[in-house]
Amino acid sequence: IIAGLISCNTRTALDLTKVPVIPKPVEVKPTLSSFILSEATTIYLPDASKELEQIGSYLVVQLDAQTGLNLTLAEAQAPSNDNFIVLKLEPETIGLGAEGYVLNITEDLVEISASTPAGLFYGVQTLLQIVPINEELNPKVGTFEIATGTIKDSPVYSYRGAMLDVARHFFNVEDVKRYIDLLAVYKINYLHLHLADDQGWRIEIKSWPNLATHGGSTEVGGGEGGYYTQEQYKEIVEHAAERFITIVPEIDMPGHTNAALASYAELNCDGKARELYTGIEVGFSTLCTDNEITYKFVDDVVRELAEMTPGEYIHIGGDESHVTPLEDYIPFMERAQDIVESHGKKVLGWDEIAHASLKANAVVQFWDKASNALMGVQKGAKVLISPAKRTYLDMQYDSLSPLGLHWAAYIEVDSAYNWEPTALVPGVGRENIIGVESPLWTETITNMDDLEFMVFPRIVGHAEIGWTEPSARSWADFKHRLGSQCKRFEMLGINYYPSTRVPWK
Ligand code: TNX
């Protein structure tokens, strides 16, 4: 009783609506008290399973990094009058869709419930944004008060993605894992890997080994390049899956294929292998579309990729095939789609694929031409929204940015945030759109520091566009929540761009 009185007296009336969470949750109801997180707090997993245990240990590790507290994970049912966090699967009663969650914080407990493990994981991310970061507190503390109340939350779009071009410059397994870790913080759930382009082939294909060993041996600027063995690739897929991120592999075709054309002479119409390429021009290469071996190649590559891909999509590129005549491009793209379907996967392709007939469940990735996106919808496809002017993370912030290109636009942080996917293409609305993806092309990006500088903070805005209803979003409000993320960026060691348009705190 005495202990109870003491803790009651020390509680602050904290307002949950004032806590800067990104993406902004659907509903936040404050109850104006606090839960006290300390070494005495236990995390309970009443429905123990491998996935739940992974989420529980993830929470333990992140809370430790953030607060210095080392909490215990218990698989039993929680006792009723104690200080604890509980993660509960409630398949029947939640009603917030496959990725929704409820986070209920009282003076005695923190309860996260969801109908799927993914929902629990998002609830955990929200909780981590509510818990203070110890390094920033002076003096450092051993107990942390967090605001009480209830958050009910679910995303607008089921596809909230990032793309990394590992072809122009190679990023190794550790780099990709770190990128995955950072994306997970903002509830991004797809990472599209651009695995092959003119400058490099980055995935081992056992039936065509030279693709990786020769085609992967350089990169833009002539560096040593690299590739993922199939074992390494599976490691990336697994690491992502533990963070509820699906990897989407892309092999760009029939253009953007110089690395393949350099690796196998028989893929060229003239039977002569091309030289490896380390520049940054686009649109000069093409597979030989009327040669049968080309389709054997595509089939082998897609089969091996599909075998390593638990996710539903294989991306077949299709952009900027400037030296493939349209009358060759169209039948090629139709056969490539057949091949993807024959291996049990759905087709994703850049917006140019809308020139071909499209499979019923194909997805067109709108990056450039609104007319292509609309044509895709008219042919029954769905659209993934990646307009270069808003989402291309390789665009410079302004003319002074030390890295990046600017052919599409300069994209300051407010411009990256201040737009709405359903307002881009008349005739392409919510029902046609699966979500939003932010590509990072790497012609000018060579290492993780540069990657992080281009990605952060713009992708944090994109994450909110993919999750939160447009009626709940505004730059005036977002910029303050974003400004509060700098402590988190610093804790995570992110080399972010400190835009002067954001009120960093
Ligand atoms: C266009 S976006 C490309 C890429 C380049 C990028 C550079 C797209 C589908 N194709 O090949 O890397 O511009 O910003």
Coordinates of C-alpha atoms and ligand atoms in Angstrom, one line a residue:
I1 CA 0.0 0.0 0.0
I2 CA 2.8 2.4 0.9
A3 CA 4.6 1.6 -2.4
G4 CA 1.3 2.2 -4.2
L5 CA 0.8 5.6 -2.6
I6 CA 4.3 6.7 -3.4
S7 CA 4.0 5.7 -7.1
C8 CA 0.6 7.4 -7.3
N9 CA 2.1 10.6 -5.9
T10 CA 4.8 10.6 -8.4
R11 CA 2.7 10.2 -11.5
T12 CA 2.5 13.2 -13.9
A13 CA -0.6 13.9 -15.9
L14 CA 0.9 13.3 -19.3
D15 CA -1.1 14.0 -22.5
L16 CA -0.8 11.2 -25.1
T17 CA -2.1 13.5 -27.8
K18 CA 1.1 15.6 -27.4
V19 CA 3.5 12.7 -28.1
P20 CA 4.9 13.1 -31.6
V21 CA 4.2 9.8 -33.3
I22 CA 5.0 9.2 -37.0
P23 CA 3.1 8.0 -39.0
K24 CA 0.3 9.8 -37.2
P25 CA -2.1 7.2 -35.7
V26 CA -5.8 7.1 -36.6
E27 CA -7.2 7.7 -33.1
V28 CA -5.5 8.8 -29.9
K29 CA -7.6 9.1 -26.7
P30 CA -5.6 10.5 -23.7
T31 CA -6.4 9.7 -20.1
L32 CA -3.9 12.1 -18.6
S33 CA -1.9 10.0 -16.2
S34 CA 1.3 7.9 -16.6
F35 CA 2.6 4.4 -16.7
I36 CA 6.0 4.0 -15.1
L37 CA 8.4 1.9 -17.1
S38 CA 11.4 0.5 -15.1
E39 CA 13.5 -2.6 -14.5
A40 CA 10.5 -3.9 -12.7
T41 CA 8.4 -3.9 -15.9
T42 CA 7.9 -7.4 -17.4
I43 CA 6.9 -8.1 -21.0
Y44 CA 4.3 -10.9 -21.3
L45 CA 3.5 -13.0 -24.4
P46 CA 0.3 -15.0 -23.6
D47 CA 0.2 -16.5 -27.1
A48 CA 3.8 -17.7 -27.4
S49 CA 4.8 -18.6 -30.9
K50 CA 8.0 -18.1 -32.9
E51 CA 6.8 -14.8 -34.4
L52 CA 5.5 -13.4 -31.1
E53 CA 8.8 -14.3 -29.4
Q54 CA 10.7 -12.5 -32.2
I55 CA 8.5 -9.4 -31.6
G56 CA 9.0 -9.7 -27.8
S57 CA 12.8 -9.9 -28.1
Y58 CA 12.8 -7.1 -30.6
L59 CA 11.0 -4.9 -28.1
V60 CA 13.4 -6.0 -25.3
V61 CA 16.5 -5.1 -27.5
Q62 CA 15.0 -1.7 -28.7
L63 CA 14.0 -0.7 -25.2
D64 CA 17.4 -1.5 -23.9
A65 CA 19.0 0.6 -26.7
Q66 CA 16.7 3.5 -26.0
T67 CA 16.4 3.5 -22.2
G68 CA 19.2 1.2 -20.8
L69 CA 16.5 -0.9 -19.2
N70 CA 16.9 -4.7 -19.6
L71 CA 13.3 -6.0 -19.3
T72 CA 12.4 -9.7 -18.8
L73 CA 10.3 -11.6 -21.3
A74 CA 7.8 -14.0 -19.9
E75 CA 5.5 -16.4 -21.7
A76 CA 3.0 -16.8 -19.0
Q77 CA -0.3 -15.0 -18.5
A78 CA 0.2 -11.6 -16.9
P79 CA -0.7 -11.2 -13.3
S80 CA -3.5 -8.7 -12.8
N81 CA -2.0 -6.1 -10.4
D82 CA 1.4 -5.6 -11.6
N83 CA 3.5 -3.3 -13.9
F84 CA 3.8 -5.0 -17.2
I85 CA 3.6 -4.8 -21.0
V86 CA 1.5 -7.5 -22.8
L87 CA 1.4 -8.4 -26.5
K88 CA -1.9 -10.1 -27.3
L89 CA -3.1 -11.7 -30.5
E90 CA -6.9 -11.2 -30.8
P91 CA -7.9 -12.5 -34.2
E92 CA -11.7 -12.0 -33.7
T93 CA -12.3 -8.8 -32.0
I94 CA -10.0 -6.1 -33.3
G95 CA -11.7 -5.0 -36.5
L96 CA -8.8 -2.8 -37.7
G97 CA -7.7 -4.9 -40.7
A98 CA -4.6 -7.1 -41.2
E99 CA -2.1 -4.5 -40.0
G100 CA -4.1 -2.6 -37.4
Y101 CA -3.4 -2.6 -33.6
V102 CA -4.7 -1.2 -30.4
L103 CA -2.2 0.2 -27.9
N104 CA -3.8 0.7 -24.5
I105 CA -1.7 2.3 -21.7
T106 CA -3.0 2.5 -18.2
E107 CA -1.3 3.3 -14.9
D108 CA -0.6 -0.4 -14.4
L109 CA -0.1 -1.9 -17.9
V110 CA 0.7 -1.4 -21.5
E111 CA -1.4 -3.7 -23.7
I112 CA -0.8 -4.1 -27.4
S113 CA -3.4 -6.1 -29.2
A114 CA -3.8 -6.9 -32.9
S115 CA -5.2 -9.6 -35.1
T116 CA -1.8 -10.4 -36.7
P117 CA 1.8 -10.4 -35.6
A118 CA 2.4 -7.6 -38.1
G119 CA -0.2 -5.4 -36.2
L120 CA 1.6 -6.2 -32.9
F121 CA 4.9 -5.1 -34.5
Y122 CA 3.4 -1.8 -35.5
G123 CA 2.0 -1.4 -32.0
V124 CA 5.5 -2.0 -30.7
Q125 CA 6.9 0.7 -33.0
T126 CA 4.3 3.2 -31.8
L127 CA 5.2 2.3 -28.2
L128 CA 8.9 2.8 -28.8
Q129 CA 8.1 6.3 -30.1
I130 CA 6.2 7.1 -26.9
V131 CA 9.0 6.0 -24.6
P132 CA 11.6 8.7 -24.0
I133 CA 15.2 8.3 -25.1
N134 CA 17.5 8.1 -22.1
E135 CA 20.6 9.7 -23.7
E136 CA 18.7 12.9 -24.0
L137 CA 17.6 13.1 -20.4
N138 CA 19.7 14.9 -18.0
P139 CA 20.3 13.4 -15.5
K140 CA 19.9 10.0 -17.0
V141 CA 17.1 8.0 -15.3
G142 CA 16.1 4.5 -14.5
T143 CA 12.4 5.0 -14.6
F144 CA 10.4 6.5 -17.5
E145 CA 6.9 7.9 -17.3
I146 CA 4.8 7.5 -20.4
A147 CA 1.4 9.0 -21.2
T148 CA -1.7 6.9 -20.6
G149 CA -4.6 6.5 -23.1
T150 CA -5.6 4.4 -26.0
I151 CA -4.4 4.4 -29.6
K152 CA -6.3 2.7 -32.4
D153 CA -4.5 2.5 -35.6
S154 CA -4.4 1.0 -39.1
P155 CA -2.8 1.9 -42.4
V156 CA -4.5 3.4 -45.5
Y157 CA -2.3 1.4 -47.9
S158 CA -1.1 -2.2 -47.6
Y159 CA 2.1 -1.4 -49.6
R160 CA 4.4 1.1 -48.0
G161 CA 7.7 0.7 -49.7
A162 CA 11.2 1.8 -50.4
M163 CA 13.5 0.8 -53.3
L164 CA 17.2 0.5 -53.2
D165 CA 19.3 0.4 -56.4
V166 CA 22.2 -1.9 -55.5
A167 CA 23.1 -2.2 -59.2
R168 CA 24.6 1.3 -59.8
H169 CA 26.6 1.0 -56.5
F170 CA 26.6 -2.2 -54.6
F171 CA 25.5 -2.2 -50.9
N172 CA 26.5 -5.3 -48.9
V173 CA 24.3 -7.5 -46.7
E174 CA 25.1 -5.6 -43.6
D175 CA 24.1 -2.3 -45.3
V176 CA 20.9 -3.7 -46.5
K177 CA 20.0 -5.1 -43.1
R178 CA 20.7 -1.7 -41.5
Y179 CA 18.4 -0.1 -44.1
I180 CA 15.7 -2.6 -43.3
D181 CA 16.1 -1.8 -39.6
L182 CA 15.6 1.9 -40.2
L183 CA 12.6 1.4 -42.5
A184 CA 10.9 -0.7 -39.9
V185 CA 10.8 2.2 -37.4
Y186 CA 8.3 4.0 -39.6
K187 CA 6.1 0.9 -40.4
I188 CA 7.4 0.6 -44.0
N189 CA 6.6 -3.0 -45.1
Y190 CA 8.2 -3.5 -48.5
L191 CA 11.8 -3.2 -49.7
H192 CA 12.2 -3.4 -53.5
L193 CA 15.8 -4.3 -54.5
H194 CA 16.8 -3.2 -58.0
L195 CA 19.1 -6.1 -58.5
A196 CA 20.3 -5.7 -62.0
D197 CA 21.1 -2.8 -64.4
D198 CA 23.6 -1.8 -67.0
Q199 CA 26.3 -1.4 -64.5
G200 CA 25.9 -4.5 -62.4
W201 CA 24.2 -7.8 -61.8
R202 CA 23.9 -8.4 -58.0
I203 CA 22.3 -11.7 -57.4
E204 CA 23.8 -15.2 -57.9
I205 CA 21.8 -17.2 -60.5
K206 CA 23.1 -20.8 -60.4
S207 CA 22.0 -21.6 -64.0
W208 CA 23.8 -18.5 -65.4
P209 CA 26.8 -18.1 -63.1
N210 CA 28.6 -15.4 -65.1
L211 CA 25.8 -12.9 -64.4
A212 CA 27.1 -12.4 -60.9
T213 CA 30.7 -13.3 -61.2
H214 CA 31.3 -11.2 -64.3
G215 CA 28.3 -8.9 -64.5
G216 CA 28.6 -8.1 -60.8
S217 CA 32.3 -7.3 -60.9
T218 CA 32.1 -3.5 -61.2
E219 CA 29.8 -0.6 -60.6
V220 CA 29.4 3.1 -61.5
G221 CA 32.8 4.8 -61.4
G222 CA 34.6 1.4 -61.9
G223 CA 34.6 0.2 -58.2
E224 CA 34.7 -3.5 -57.4
G225 CA 30.9 -4.0 -57.3
G226 CA 29.8 -7.2 -55.7
Y227 CA 26.8 -9.6 -55.6
Y228 CA 24.7 -11.5 -53.1
T229 CA 25.0 -15.3 -53.0
Q230 CA 21.7 -17.0 -52.8
E231 CA 22.4 -17.8 -49.1
Q232 CA 23.1 -14.1 -48.4
Y233 CA 20.0 -13.1 -50.3
K234 CA 17.9 -15.5 -48.2
E235 CA 19.5 -13.9 -45.1
I236 CA 18.3 -10.5 -46.2
V237 CA 14.8 -11.9 -46.9
E238 CA 14.7 -13.5 -43.4
H239 CA 16.0 -10.3 -41.7
A240 CA 13.3 -8.3 -43.4
A241 CA 10.6 -10.8 -42.6
E242 CA 11.4 -10.6 -38.9
R243 CA 10.6 -6.9 -39.3
F244 CA 7.5 -7.5 -41.3
I245 CA 9.1 -6.2 -44.5
T246 CA 8.7 -8.1 -47.8
I247 CA 11.6 -8.1 -50.2
V248 CA 10.5 -7.4 -53.9
P249 CA 13.3 -8.5 -56.2
E250 CA 13.7 -6.6 -59.5
I251 CA 15.5 -7.7 -62.6
D252 CA 15.1 -4.8 -65.1
M253 CA 14.4 -5.9 -68.7
P254 CA 14.6 -5.8 -71.7
G255 CA 16.6 -2.5 -71.3
H256 CA 19.0 -1.7 -68.4
T257 CA 20.6 -5.1 -69.2
N258 CA 24.2 -4.3 -70.2
A259 CA 25.6 -6.3 -67.3
A260 CA 23.8 -9.5 -68.5
L261 CA 24.7 -8.7 -72.1
A262 CA 28.4 -8.5 -71.0
S263 CA 28.2 -11.8 -69.2
Y264 CA 26.7 -13.9 -72.0
A265 CA 27.4 -13.3 -75.7
E266 CA 24.3 -15.4 -76.7
L267 CA 22.0 -12.8 -75.1
N268 CA 23.0 -10.3 -77.8
C269 CA 21.4 -10.2 -81.2
D270 CA 24.8 -10.0 -82.8
G271 CA 26.2 -12.8 -80.6
K272 CA 28.9 -10.6 -79.3
A273 CA 29.3 -9.9 -75.5
R274 CA 29.2 -6.3 -74.5
E275 CA 31.9 -4.5 -72.5
L276 CA 31.1 -3.9 -68.8
Y277 CA 29.8 -0.4 -68.3
T278 CA 30.6 2.1 -65.4
G279 CA 29.0 5.3 -66.6
I280 CA 25.5 6.7 -65.8
E281 CA 23.8 6.9 -69.2
V282 CA 20.5 5.1 -69.5
G283 CA 18.5 3.5 -72.4
F284 CA 21.2 2.0 -74.6
S285 CA 20.9 -1.7 -73.9
T286 CA 18.3 -4.3 -74.8
L287 CA 17.9 -8.1 -74.6
C288 CA 17.4 -9.7 -78.0
T289 CA 13.7 -10.0 -78.0
D290 CA 13.3 -12.4 -80.9
N291 CA 15.8 -14.9 -79.8
E292 CA 14.5 -18.0 -77.9
I293 CA 17.5 -18.2 -75.6
T294 CA 16.4 -14.8 -74.2
Y295 CA 13.2 -16.4 -72.8
K296 CA 15.1 -19.4 -71.4
F297 CA 17.3 -16.8 -69.6
V298 CA 14.3 -14.9 -68.3
D299 CA 12.6 -18.2 -67.2
D300 CA 15.7 -19.4 -65.4
V301 CA 16.3 -16.1 -63.6
V302 CA 12.7 -15.7 -62.6
R303 CA 12.5 -19.3 -61.4
E304 CA 15.5 -19.0 -59.2
L305 CA 14.3 -15.6 -57.9
A306 CA 10.8 -16.9 -57.2
E307 CA 12.3 -19.8 -55.2
M308 CA 14.0 -17.4 -52.9
T309 CA 11.0 -15.0 -52.6
P310 CA 8.2 -15.7 -50.1
G311 CA 6.6 -12.4 -51.1
E312 CA 4.0 -12.2 -53.9
Y313 CA 5.8 -9.9 -56.3
I314 CA 8.6 -10.2 -58.9
H315 CA 9.5 -6.9 -60.5
I316 CA 10.4 -7.1 -64.2
G317 CA 11.5 -3.4 -64.7
G318 CA 10.5 -2.4 -68.3
D319 CA 11.5 1.3 -68.0
E320 CA 13.5 3.3 -70.5
S321 CA 13.9 0.6 -73.1
H322 CA 14.8 3.2 -75.6
V323 CA 16.5 0.9 -78.1
T324 CA 13.8 -1.8 -78.0
P325 CA 11.2 -0.9 -80.7
L326 CA 7.7 -0.9 -79.2
E327 CA 6.6 -3.7 -81.5
D328 CA 9.3 -5.9 -79.9
Y329 CA 8.8 -4.5 -76.4
I330 CA 5.1 -5.4 -76.1
P331 CA 5.4 -9.1 -76.9
F332 CA 8.5 -9.4 -74.8
M333 CA 6.7 -7.9 -71.8
E334 CA 3.8 -10.1 -72.3
R335 CA 6.0 -13.3 -72.3
A336 CA 7.9 -12.0 -69.3
Q337 CA 4.6 -11.6 -67.4
D338 CA 3.6 -15.2 -68.4
I339 CA 6.9 -16.4 -67.0
V340 CA 6.4 -14.6 -63.7
E341 CA 2.9 -16.0 -63.4
S342 CA 4.1 -19.5 -64.3
H343 CA 6.3 -19.3 -61.2
G344 CA 3.4 -18.4 -59.0
K345 CA 4.2 -14.7 -58.6
K346 CA 2.5 -11.4 -59.4
V347 CA 4.0 -8.9 -61.8
L348 CA 5.3 -5.5 -60.9
G349 CA 6.8 -3.3 -63.6
W350 CA 7.6 0.4 -64.2
D351 CA 4.8 2.4 -65.8
E352 CA 5.9 1.7 -69.4
I353 CA 4.7 -1.9 -69.1
A354 CA 1.2 -0.5 -69.5
H355 CA 1.9 -0.5 -73.2
A356 CA 1.6 -4.3 -73.1
S357 CA -1.4 -6.4 -72.2
L358 CA -1.4 -6.8 -68.5
K359 CA -2.1 -9.7 -66.2
A360 CA -5.2 -9.3 -64.1
N361 CA -3.2 -8.9 -60.9
A362 CA -0.3 -6.9 -62.4
V363 CA 0.9 -3.7 -60.7
V364 CA 2.2 -0.7 -62.7
Q365 CA 4.7 1.4 -60.8
F366 CA 3.9 5.1 -61.7
W367 CA 7.2 7.0 -61.7
D368 CA 7.0 9.2 -64.8
K369 CA 4.0 9.2 -67.1
A370 CA 0.5 9.7 -65.7
S371 CA -0.9 8.5 -69.1
N372 CA 0.8 5.1 -68.5
A373 CA -0.6 4.9 -65.0
L374 CA -4.1 5.6 -66.3
M375 CA -3.6 3.1 -69.2
G376 CA -2.6 0.5 -66.7
V377 CA -5.8 1.0 -64.7
Q378 CA -7.9 0.9 -67.9
K379 CA -6.3 -2.5 -68.5
G380 CA -7.3 -3.7 -65.1
A381 CA -4.0 -3.3 -63.2
K382 CA -3.3 -1.7 -59.9
V383 CA -0.9 1.2 -59.4
L384 CA 2.1 1.7 -57.1
I385 CA 2.7 5.4 -56.6
S386 CA 6.4 6.6 -57.0
P387 CA 6.3 9.9 -58.8
A388 CA 9.9 11.0 -59.4
K389 CA 9.0 14.6 -58.5
R390 CA 7.9 13.7 -55.0
T391 CA 9.4 10.3 -54.0
Y392 CA 12.7 10.0 -55.8
L393 CA 15.2 9.9 -53.0
D394 CA 18.1 10.5 -55.4
M395 CA 16.8 13.9 -56.2
Q396 CA 18.8 16.8 -54.6
Y397 CA 17.1 18.7 -51.8
D398 CA 18.1 21.9 -53.5
S399 CA 20.8 23.2 -55.8
L400 CA 23.4 23.1 -53.0
S401 CA 22.9 19.4 -52.1
P402 CA 26.3 17.7 -52.4
L403 CA 24.7 14.4 -53.7
G404 CA 22.0 13.4 -56.1
L405 CA 20.5 14.4 -59.5
H406 CA 17.8 16.9 -60.3
W407 CA 16.3 15.8 -63.6
A408 CA 12.9 15.4 -62.0
A409 CA 12.9 18.1 -59.4
Y410 CA 14.6 19.5 -56.3
I411 CA 12.7 17.8 -53.5
E412 CA 12.9 19.6 -50.1
V413 CA 11.4 17.9 -47.1
D414 CA 8.1 19.8 -47.3
S415 CA 7.7 19.0 -51.0
A416 CA 8.4 15.3 -50.3
Y417 CA 5.5 15.3 -47.7
N418 CA 3.0 17.8 -49.1
W419 CA 1.1 15.8 -51.8
E420 CA -1.6 13.1 -52.0
P421 CA -1.4 9.9 -54.1
T422 CA -5.0 10.0 -55.2
A423 CA -4.7 13.5 -56.6
L424 CA -1.9 12.8 -59.1
V425 CA -3.7 11.1 -62.0
P426 CA -7.4 11.8 -62.8
G427 CA -9.0 8.3 -63.0
V428 CA -6.5 6.7 -60.6
G429 CA -8.1 6.7 -57.1
R430 CA -7.8 5.0 -53.8
E431 CA -9.4 1.7 -55.1
N432 CA -6.7 1.5 -57.9
I433 CA -3.7 2.2 -55.7
I434 CA -1.9 -0.4 -53.6
G435 CA 0.4 2.1 -52.0
V436 CA 3.5 4.3 -52.2
E437 CA 7.2 3.5 -52.8
S438 CA 10.3 5.7 -52.5
P439 CA 13.1 4.7 -54.8
L440 CA 16.8 5.5 -54.1
W441 CA 18.8 5.3 -57.3
T442 CA 22.5 5.2 -56.6
E443 CA 24.4 6.7 -59.4
T444 CA 25.8 9.3 -57.0
I445 CA 25.3 7.3 -53.8
T446 CA 28.2 5.1 -52.7
N447 CA 28.0 4.4 -49.0
M448 CA 25.6 4.3 -46.0
D449 CA 26.3 7.8 -44.9
D450 CA 25.3 9.1 -48.3
L451 CA 22.3 6.8 -48.5
E452 CA 21.0 8.0 -45.1
F453 CA 21.5 11.7 -46.0
M454 CA 19.3 11.3 -49.1
V455 CA 16.7 9.0 -47.5
F456 CA 16.2 10.8 -44.1
P457 CA 14.1 12.6 -43.4
R458 CA 12.2 12.5 -46.7
I459 CA 11.1 8.9 -46.4
V460 CA 9.6 9.5 -43.0
G461 CA 7.1 11.8 -44.7
H462 CA 6.4 9.1 -47.4
A463 CA 5.8 6.6 -44.6
E464 CA 3.1 8.9 -43.2
I465 CA 1.5 9.3 -46.7
G466 CA 1.3 5.6 -47.0
W467 CA -0.2 5.1 -43.5
T468 CA -2.3 8.1 -42.6
E469 CA -5.6 9.4 -44.1
P470 CA -5.0 12.6 -46.1
S471 CA -7.6 14.4 -44.0
A472 CA -5.4 13.8 -40.9
R473 CA -2.2 15.1 -42.5
S474 CA -0.7 18.6 -42.8
W475 CA 2.8 19.9 -43.1
A476 CA 2.2 22.5 -40.4
D477 CA 1.6 19.6 -37.9
F478 CA 4.0 17.1 -39.4
K479 CA 7.0 19.3 -39.4
H480 CA 6.9 19.5 -35.6
R481 CA 6.5 15.8 -35.2
L482 CA 9.4 15.4 -37.6
G483 CA 11.5 17.9 -35.7
S484 CA 11.1 15.7 -32.6
Q485 CA 12.5 12.7 -34.5
C486 CA 16.1 14.1 -34.4
K487 CA 16.8 12.5 -31.1
R488 CA 15.6 9.2 -32.5
F489 CA 17.7 9.7 -35.7
E490 CA 20.7 10.4 -33.5
M491 CA 20.1 7.4 -31.3
L492 CA 19.9 5.3 -34.4
G493 CA 23.1 6.9 -35.8
I494 CA 21.3 8.2 -38.9
N495 CA 23.2 10.7 -41.0
Y496 CA 20.1 12.8 -41.8
Y497 CA 19.8 16.0 -43.8
P498 CA 19.0 18.8 -41.3
S499 CA 16.7 20.8 -43.5
T500 CA 16.1 24.3 -42.3
R501 CA 12.4 23.9 -43.1
V502 CA 12.0 21.6 -40.1
P503 CA 11.9 22.9 -36.5
W504 CA 14.4 20.4 -35.1
K505 CA 14.1 20.1 -31.3
Ligands
TNX1 C1 15.4 7.0 -64.2 S1 13.2 5.7 -62.7 C2 15.5 5.6 -64.1 C3 16.7 5.0 -63.4 C4 17.7 6.1 -63.0 C5 17.0 7.2 -62.4 C6 17.9 8.3 -61.9 C7 13.4 4.6 -63.7 C8 12.3 3.6 -63.8 N1 14.5 4.7 -64.4 O1 17.3 4.1 -64.3 O2 18.6 5.5 -62.1 O3 16.1 7.8 -63.4 O4 17.2 9.3 -61.2

